[in-house]
Coordinates of C-alpha atoms and ligand atoms in Angstrom, one line a residue:
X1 CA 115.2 31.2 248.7
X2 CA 111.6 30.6 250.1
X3 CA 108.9 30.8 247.3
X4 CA 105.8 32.1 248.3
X5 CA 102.9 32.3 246.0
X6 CA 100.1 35.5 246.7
X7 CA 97.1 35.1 245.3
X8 CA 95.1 38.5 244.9
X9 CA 92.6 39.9 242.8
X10 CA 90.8 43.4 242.9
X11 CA 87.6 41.6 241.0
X12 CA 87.1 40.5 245.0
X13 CA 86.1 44.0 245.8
X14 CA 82.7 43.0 243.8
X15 CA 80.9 41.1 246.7
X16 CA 78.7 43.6 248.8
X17 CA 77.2 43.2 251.8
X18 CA 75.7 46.8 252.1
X19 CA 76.3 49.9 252.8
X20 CA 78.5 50.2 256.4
X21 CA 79.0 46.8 256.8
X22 CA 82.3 46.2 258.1
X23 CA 83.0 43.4 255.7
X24 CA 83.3 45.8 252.5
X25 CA 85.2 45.8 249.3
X26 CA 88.2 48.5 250.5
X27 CA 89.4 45.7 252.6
X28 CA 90.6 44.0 249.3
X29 CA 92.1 47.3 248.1
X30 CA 94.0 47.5 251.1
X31 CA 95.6 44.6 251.0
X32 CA 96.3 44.3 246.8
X33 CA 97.4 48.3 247.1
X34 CA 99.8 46.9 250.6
X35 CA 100.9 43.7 248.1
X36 CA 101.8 46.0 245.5
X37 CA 104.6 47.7 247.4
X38 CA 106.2 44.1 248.3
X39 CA 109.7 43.8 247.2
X40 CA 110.3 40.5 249.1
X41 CA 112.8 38.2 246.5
X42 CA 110.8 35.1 245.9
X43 CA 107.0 36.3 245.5
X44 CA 105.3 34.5 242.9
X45 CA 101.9 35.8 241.8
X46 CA 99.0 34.1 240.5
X47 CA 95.5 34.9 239.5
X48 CA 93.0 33.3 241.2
X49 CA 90.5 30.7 239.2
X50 CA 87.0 29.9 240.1
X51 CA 85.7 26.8 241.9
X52 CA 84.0 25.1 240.4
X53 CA 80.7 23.5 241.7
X54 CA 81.9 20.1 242.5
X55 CA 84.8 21.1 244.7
X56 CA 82.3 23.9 246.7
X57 CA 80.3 20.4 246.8
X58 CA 83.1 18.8 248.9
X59 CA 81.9 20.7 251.4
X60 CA 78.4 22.6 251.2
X61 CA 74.9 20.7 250.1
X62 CA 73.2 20.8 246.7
X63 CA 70.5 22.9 248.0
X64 CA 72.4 25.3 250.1
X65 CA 75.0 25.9 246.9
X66 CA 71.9 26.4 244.9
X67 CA 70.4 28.8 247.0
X68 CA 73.7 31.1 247.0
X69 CA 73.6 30.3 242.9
X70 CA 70.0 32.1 243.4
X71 CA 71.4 35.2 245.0
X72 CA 73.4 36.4 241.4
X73 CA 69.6 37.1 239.7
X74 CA 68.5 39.3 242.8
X75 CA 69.9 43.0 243.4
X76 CA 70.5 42.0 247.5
X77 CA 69.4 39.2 249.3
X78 CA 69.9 38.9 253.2
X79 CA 71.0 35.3 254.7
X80 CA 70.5 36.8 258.1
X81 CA 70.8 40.1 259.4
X82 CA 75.1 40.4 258.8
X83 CA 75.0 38.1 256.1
X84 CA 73.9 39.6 252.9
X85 CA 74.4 38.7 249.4
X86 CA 74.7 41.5 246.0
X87 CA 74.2 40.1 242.6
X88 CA 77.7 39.8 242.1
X89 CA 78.3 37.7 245.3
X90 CA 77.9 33.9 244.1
X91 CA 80.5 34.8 241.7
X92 CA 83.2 36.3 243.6
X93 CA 82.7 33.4 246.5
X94 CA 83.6 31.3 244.2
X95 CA 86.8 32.8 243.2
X96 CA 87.3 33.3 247.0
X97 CA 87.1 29.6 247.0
X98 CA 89.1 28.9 243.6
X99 CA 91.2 31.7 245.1
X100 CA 92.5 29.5 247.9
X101 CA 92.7 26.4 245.2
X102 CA 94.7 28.3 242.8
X103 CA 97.0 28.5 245.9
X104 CA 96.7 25.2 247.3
X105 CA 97.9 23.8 243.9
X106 CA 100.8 26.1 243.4
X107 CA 101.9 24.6 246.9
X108 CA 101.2 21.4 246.6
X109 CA 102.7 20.8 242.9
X110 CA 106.0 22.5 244.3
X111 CA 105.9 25.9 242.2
X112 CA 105.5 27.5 245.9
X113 CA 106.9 26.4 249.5
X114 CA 103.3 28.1 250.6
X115 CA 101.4 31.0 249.7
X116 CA 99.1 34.0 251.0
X117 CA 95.6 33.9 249.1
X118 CA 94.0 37.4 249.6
X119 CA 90.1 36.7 248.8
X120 CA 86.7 37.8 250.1
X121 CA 84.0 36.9 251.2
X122 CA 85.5 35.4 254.0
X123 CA 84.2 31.8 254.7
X124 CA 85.2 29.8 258.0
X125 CA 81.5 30.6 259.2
X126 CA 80.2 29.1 256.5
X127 CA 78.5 25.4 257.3
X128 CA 77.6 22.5 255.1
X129 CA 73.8 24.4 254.6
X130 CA 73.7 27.8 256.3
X131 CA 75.8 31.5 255.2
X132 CA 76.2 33.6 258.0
X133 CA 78.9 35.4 260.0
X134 CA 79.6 37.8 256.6
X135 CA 80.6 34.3 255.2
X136 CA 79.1 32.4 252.0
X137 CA 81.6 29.4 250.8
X138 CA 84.0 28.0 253.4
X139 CA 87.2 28.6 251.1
X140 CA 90.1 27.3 253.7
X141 CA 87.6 24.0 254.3
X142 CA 86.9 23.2 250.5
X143 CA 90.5 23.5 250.5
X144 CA 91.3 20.9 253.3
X145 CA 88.6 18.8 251.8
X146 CA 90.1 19.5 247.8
X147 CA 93.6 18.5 249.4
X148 CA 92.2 15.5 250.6
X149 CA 89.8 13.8 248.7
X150 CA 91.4 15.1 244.9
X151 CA 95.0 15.5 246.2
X152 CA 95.6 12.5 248.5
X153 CA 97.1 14.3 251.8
X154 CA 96.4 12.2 254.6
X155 CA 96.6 14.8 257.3
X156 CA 95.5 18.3 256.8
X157 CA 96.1 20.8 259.9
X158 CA 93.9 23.8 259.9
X159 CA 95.1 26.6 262.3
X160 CA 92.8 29.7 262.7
X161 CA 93.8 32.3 264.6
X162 CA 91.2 35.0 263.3
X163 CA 89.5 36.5 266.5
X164 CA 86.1 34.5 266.0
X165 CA 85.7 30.8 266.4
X166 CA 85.6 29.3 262.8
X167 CA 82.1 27.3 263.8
X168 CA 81.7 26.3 260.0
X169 CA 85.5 24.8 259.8
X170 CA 85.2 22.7 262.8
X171 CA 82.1 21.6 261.5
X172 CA 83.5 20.0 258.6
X173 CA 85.4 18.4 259.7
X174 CA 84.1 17.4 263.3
X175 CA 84.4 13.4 262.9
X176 CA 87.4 12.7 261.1
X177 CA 91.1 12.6 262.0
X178 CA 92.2 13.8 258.3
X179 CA 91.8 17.1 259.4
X180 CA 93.1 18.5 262.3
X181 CA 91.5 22.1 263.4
X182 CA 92.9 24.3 265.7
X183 CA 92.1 27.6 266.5
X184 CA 92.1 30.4 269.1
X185 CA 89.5 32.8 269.5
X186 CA 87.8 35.5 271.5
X187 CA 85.5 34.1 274.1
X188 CA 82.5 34.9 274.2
X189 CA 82.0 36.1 271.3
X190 CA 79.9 35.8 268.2
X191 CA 79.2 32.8 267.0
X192 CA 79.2 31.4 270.8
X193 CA 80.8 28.3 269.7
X194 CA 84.5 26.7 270.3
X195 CA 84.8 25.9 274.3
X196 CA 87.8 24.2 275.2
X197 CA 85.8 21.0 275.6
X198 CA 84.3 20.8 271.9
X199 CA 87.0 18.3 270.9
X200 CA 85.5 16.5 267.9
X201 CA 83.4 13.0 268.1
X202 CA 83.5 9.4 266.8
X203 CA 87.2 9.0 265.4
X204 CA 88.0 12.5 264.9
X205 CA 87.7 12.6 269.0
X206 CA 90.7 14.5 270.2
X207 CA 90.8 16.1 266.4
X208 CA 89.6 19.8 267.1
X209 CA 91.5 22.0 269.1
X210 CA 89.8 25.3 270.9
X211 CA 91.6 27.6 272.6
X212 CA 88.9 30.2 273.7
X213 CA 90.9 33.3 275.4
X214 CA 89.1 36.8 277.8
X215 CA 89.0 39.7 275.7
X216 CA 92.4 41.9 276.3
X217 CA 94.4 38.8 275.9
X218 CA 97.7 39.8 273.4
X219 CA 100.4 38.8 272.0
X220 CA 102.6 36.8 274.8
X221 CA 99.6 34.9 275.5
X222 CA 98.5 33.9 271.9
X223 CA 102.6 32.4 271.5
X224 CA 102.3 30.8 275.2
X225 CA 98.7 28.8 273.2
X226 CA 100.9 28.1 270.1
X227 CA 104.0 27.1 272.0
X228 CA 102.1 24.6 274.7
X229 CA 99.4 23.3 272.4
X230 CA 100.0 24.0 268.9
X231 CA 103.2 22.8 268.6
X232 CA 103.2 19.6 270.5
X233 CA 99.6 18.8 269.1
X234 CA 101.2 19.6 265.8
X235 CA 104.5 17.4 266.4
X236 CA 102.2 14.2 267.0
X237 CA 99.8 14.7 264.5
X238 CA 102.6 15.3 261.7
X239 CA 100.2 17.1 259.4
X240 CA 101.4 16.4 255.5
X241 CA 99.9 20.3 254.5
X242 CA 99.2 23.5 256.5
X243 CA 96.2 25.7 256.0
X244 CA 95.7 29.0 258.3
X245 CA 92.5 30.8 258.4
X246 CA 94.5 34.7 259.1
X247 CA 92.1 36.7 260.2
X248 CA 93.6 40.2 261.1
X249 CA 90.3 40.9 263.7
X250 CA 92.4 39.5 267.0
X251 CA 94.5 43.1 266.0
X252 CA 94.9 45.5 268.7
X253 CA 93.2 48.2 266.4
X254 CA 90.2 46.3 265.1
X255 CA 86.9 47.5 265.7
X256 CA 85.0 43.9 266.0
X257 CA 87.3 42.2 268.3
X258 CA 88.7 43.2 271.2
X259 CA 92.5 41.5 271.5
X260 CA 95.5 42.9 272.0
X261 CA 97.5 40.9 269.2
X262 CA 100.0 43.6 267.0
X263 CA 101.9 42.4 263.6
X264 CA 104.7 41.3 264.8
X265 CA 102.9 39.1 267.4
X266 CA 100.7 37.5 264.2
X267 CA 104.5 37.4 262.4
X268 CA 105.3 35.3 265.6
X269 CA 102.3 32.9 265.3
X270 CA 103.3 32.3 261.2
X271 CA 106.8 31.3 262.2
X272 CA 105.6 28.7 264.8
X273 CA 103.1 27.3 262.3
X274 CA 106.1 27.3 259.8
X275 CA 108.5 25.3 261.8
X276 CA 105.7 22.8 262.5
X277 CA 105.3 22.6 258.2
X278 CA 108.9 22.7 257.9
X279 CA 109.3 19.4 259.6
X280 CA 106.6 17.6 258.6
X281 CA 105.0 18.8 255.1
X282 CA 108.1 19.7 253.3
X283 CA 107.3 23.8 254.4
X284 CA 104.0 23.6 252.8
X285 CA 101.7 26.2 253.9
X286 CA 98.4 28.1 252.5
X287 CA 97.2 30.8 254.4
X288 CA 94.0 32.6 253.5
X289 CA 92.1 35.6 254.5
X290 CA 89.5 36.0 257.0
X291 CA 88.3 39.1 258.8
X292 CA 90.3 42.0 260.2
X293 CA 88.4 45.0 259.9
X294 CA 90.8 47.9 260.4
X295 CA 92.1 48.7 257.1
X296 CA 95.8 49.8 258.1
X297 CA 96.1 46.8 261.0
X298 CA 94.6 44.4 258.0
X299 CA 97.7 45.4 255.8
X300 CA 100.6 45.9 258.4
X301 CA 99.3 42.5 259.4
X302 CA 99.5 40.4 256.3
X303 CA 102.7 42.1 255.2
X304 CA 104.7 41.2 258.6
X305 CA 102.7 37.2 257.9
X306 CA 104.1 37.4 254.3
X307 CA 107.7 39.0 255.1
X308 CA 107.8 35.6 257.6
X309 CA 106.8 33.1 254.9
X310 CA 110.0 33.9 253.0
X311 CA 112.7 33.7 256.4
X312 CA 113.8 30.8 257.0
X313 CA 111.8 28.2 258.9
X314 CA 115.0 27.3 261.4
X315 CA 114.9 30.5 262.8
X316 CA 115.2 30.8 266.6
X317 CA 111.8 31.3 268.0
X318 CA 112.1 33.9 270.6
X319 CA 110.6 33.0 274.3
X320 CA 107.9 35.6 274.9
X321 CA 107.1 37.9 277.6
X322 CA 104.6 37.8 280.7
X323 CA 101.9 35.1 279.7
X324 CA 101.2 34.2 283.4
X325 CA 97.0 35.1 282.6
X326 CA 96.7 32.3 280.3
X327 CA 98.5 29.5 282.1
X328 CA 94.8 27.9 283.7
X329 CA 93.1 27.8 280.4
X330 CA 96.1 26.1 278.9
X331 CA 96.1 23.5 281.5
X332 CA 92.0 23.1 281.0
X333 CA 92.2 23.1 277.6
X334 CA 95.3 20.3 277.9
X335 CA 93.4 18.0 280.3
X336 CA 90.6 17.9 277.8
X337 CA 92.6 16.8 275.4
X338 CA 94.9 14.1 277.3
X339 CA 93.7 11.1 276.4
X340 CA 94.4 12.0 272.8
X341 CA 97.9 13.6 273.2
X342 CA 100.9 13.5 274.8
X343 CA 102.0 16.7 277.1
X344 CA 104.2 15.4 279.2
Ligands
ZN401 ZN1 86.6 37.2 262.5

């Protein structure tokens, strides 16, 4: 039986970013109250600890962490216009960050073959100095970094199939090799960053991955990028530990993005990404939330991701339907990336 640790936490409902900002506390009620019906064998929950400063250091600048540190004497405080920070916001980013520690340790000590932290804020927007995108600490990239530096793992593969280009992720970890980021996104669309031909630089070269996909694009065409990139990027690189950033927002029914992607299609993304950690890094995966902003496609979603941690990982992978519309930007995306990998 497949162990899967969930991480979740109503105290994450305490971070707000104002009145009818999308990004609000319900979206943590949704998806403890849609976690509380689970009767999957093999769930294993855990309460989520803090980060402490030093790890949110691995990753963000003394005078940047300070600054969010500021935010939990002041009744609101606005990084930018979408960005905004309550008194209560320093303190629940960092259990959004210890959130996807607590989970990263289950899974890499063995008490969990992977694991689904539920936390907010969200953080792949987050850079080394700057908040924005609704996004405070970068929780999946202190983990990468945590798993690295403290834990040892040599190769850390990020994949991030929320609907907006994880800017502050690829970032990170823009010049080195030990962590491999992939992700597919909406393009345009806010922040304006991840074309096909930002592949990394110095020895990371070749080490970020962007799949940027026309609005509409669904679910055959989001398997078709996993299938022809994902997976045999994912086969050379032989990552020893899987993170995703799962954001919900590439759902059909989401307000901020415009994709066509249902829960069974993000079901079908989890079980490629599984078979890539089942035979390479002994089935170890974290995933952790980012956006979605449709309360009812936010919970069918992470139920049908967390129902396909516990399958097994040798399940057949189905082909999928008509992916025809995507077939150029594959082939762009793969001559980028051919003196660094093998598609033949
Ligand atoms: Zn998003």
């Amino acid at each position: 039986m497949i162990k899967t640790a969930i991480v979740a936490d109503r105290r994450y409902a305490r971070h707000f970013a104002g009145r009818s900002h999308p990004e609000r506390p319900e979206r943590i009620e949704a998806m403890v109250d849609m976690v509380d019906t689970l009767r999957r064998d093999g769930l294993v929950r855990l309460s989520p600890r803090q980060a402490g400063l030093e790890e949110v250091a691995l990753c963000h600048e003394p005078d940047y962490i300070a600054a969010v540190e500021r935010t939990a004497t002041l009744d609101r405080y606005a990084f930018d216009s979408d960005t905004r920070a309550s008194r209560d916001s320093f303190h629940t980013a960092l259990l959004a960050a210890g959130g996807v520690l607590t989970a990263a340790e289950a899974v890499a000590d063995g008490e969990a073959e992977n694991a689904f932290a539920i936390v907010r804020p969200p953080g792949h927007h987050a850079t080394a100095s700057r908040a924005m995108g609704f996004c405070l600490f970068n929780n999946v990239a202190i983990a990468a970094a945590w798993l690295v530096r403290v834990r040892g793992f040599r190769r850390v593969l990020i994949v991030d199939w929320d609907v907006h280009h994880g800017n502050g992720t690829q970032d990170c970890f823009y010049s080195t090799r030990e962590v491999l980021y992939f992700s597919t996104h909406q393009f345009p669309l806010y922040p304006g960053t991840g074309s096909l031909d930002e592949i990394g630089t110095g020895e990371g070269t070749g080490f970020t991955v962007n799949v940027p996909l026309p609005a509409a694009f669904g679910d055959p065409e989001y398997l078709r990028a996993f299938d022809d990139l994902l997976m045999r990027i994912g086969r050379q690189y032989r990552p020893e530990f899987v993170l995703i950033s799962a954001g919900f927002d590439a759902h059909f029914r989401d307000p901020l993005g415009a994709m066509q992607v249902t829960e069974d299609g993000f079901a079908a993304m989890a079980r490629r990404v599984r078979r890539i950690a089942a035979e390479f890094a002994q089935e170890r995966i974290v995933a952790a939330l980012e956006g979605g902003y449709d309360l009812r496609a936010l919970a069918e979603s992470g139920k049908s991701v967390i129902e396909e941690f516990g399958r097994e990982a040798d399940e057949p992978i189905r082909p999928v339907g008509d992916s025809e519309r995507v077939i150029q930007i594959l082939e762009r995306c793969r001559y980028a990336l051919s003196p660094y990998w093998d598609f033949a």
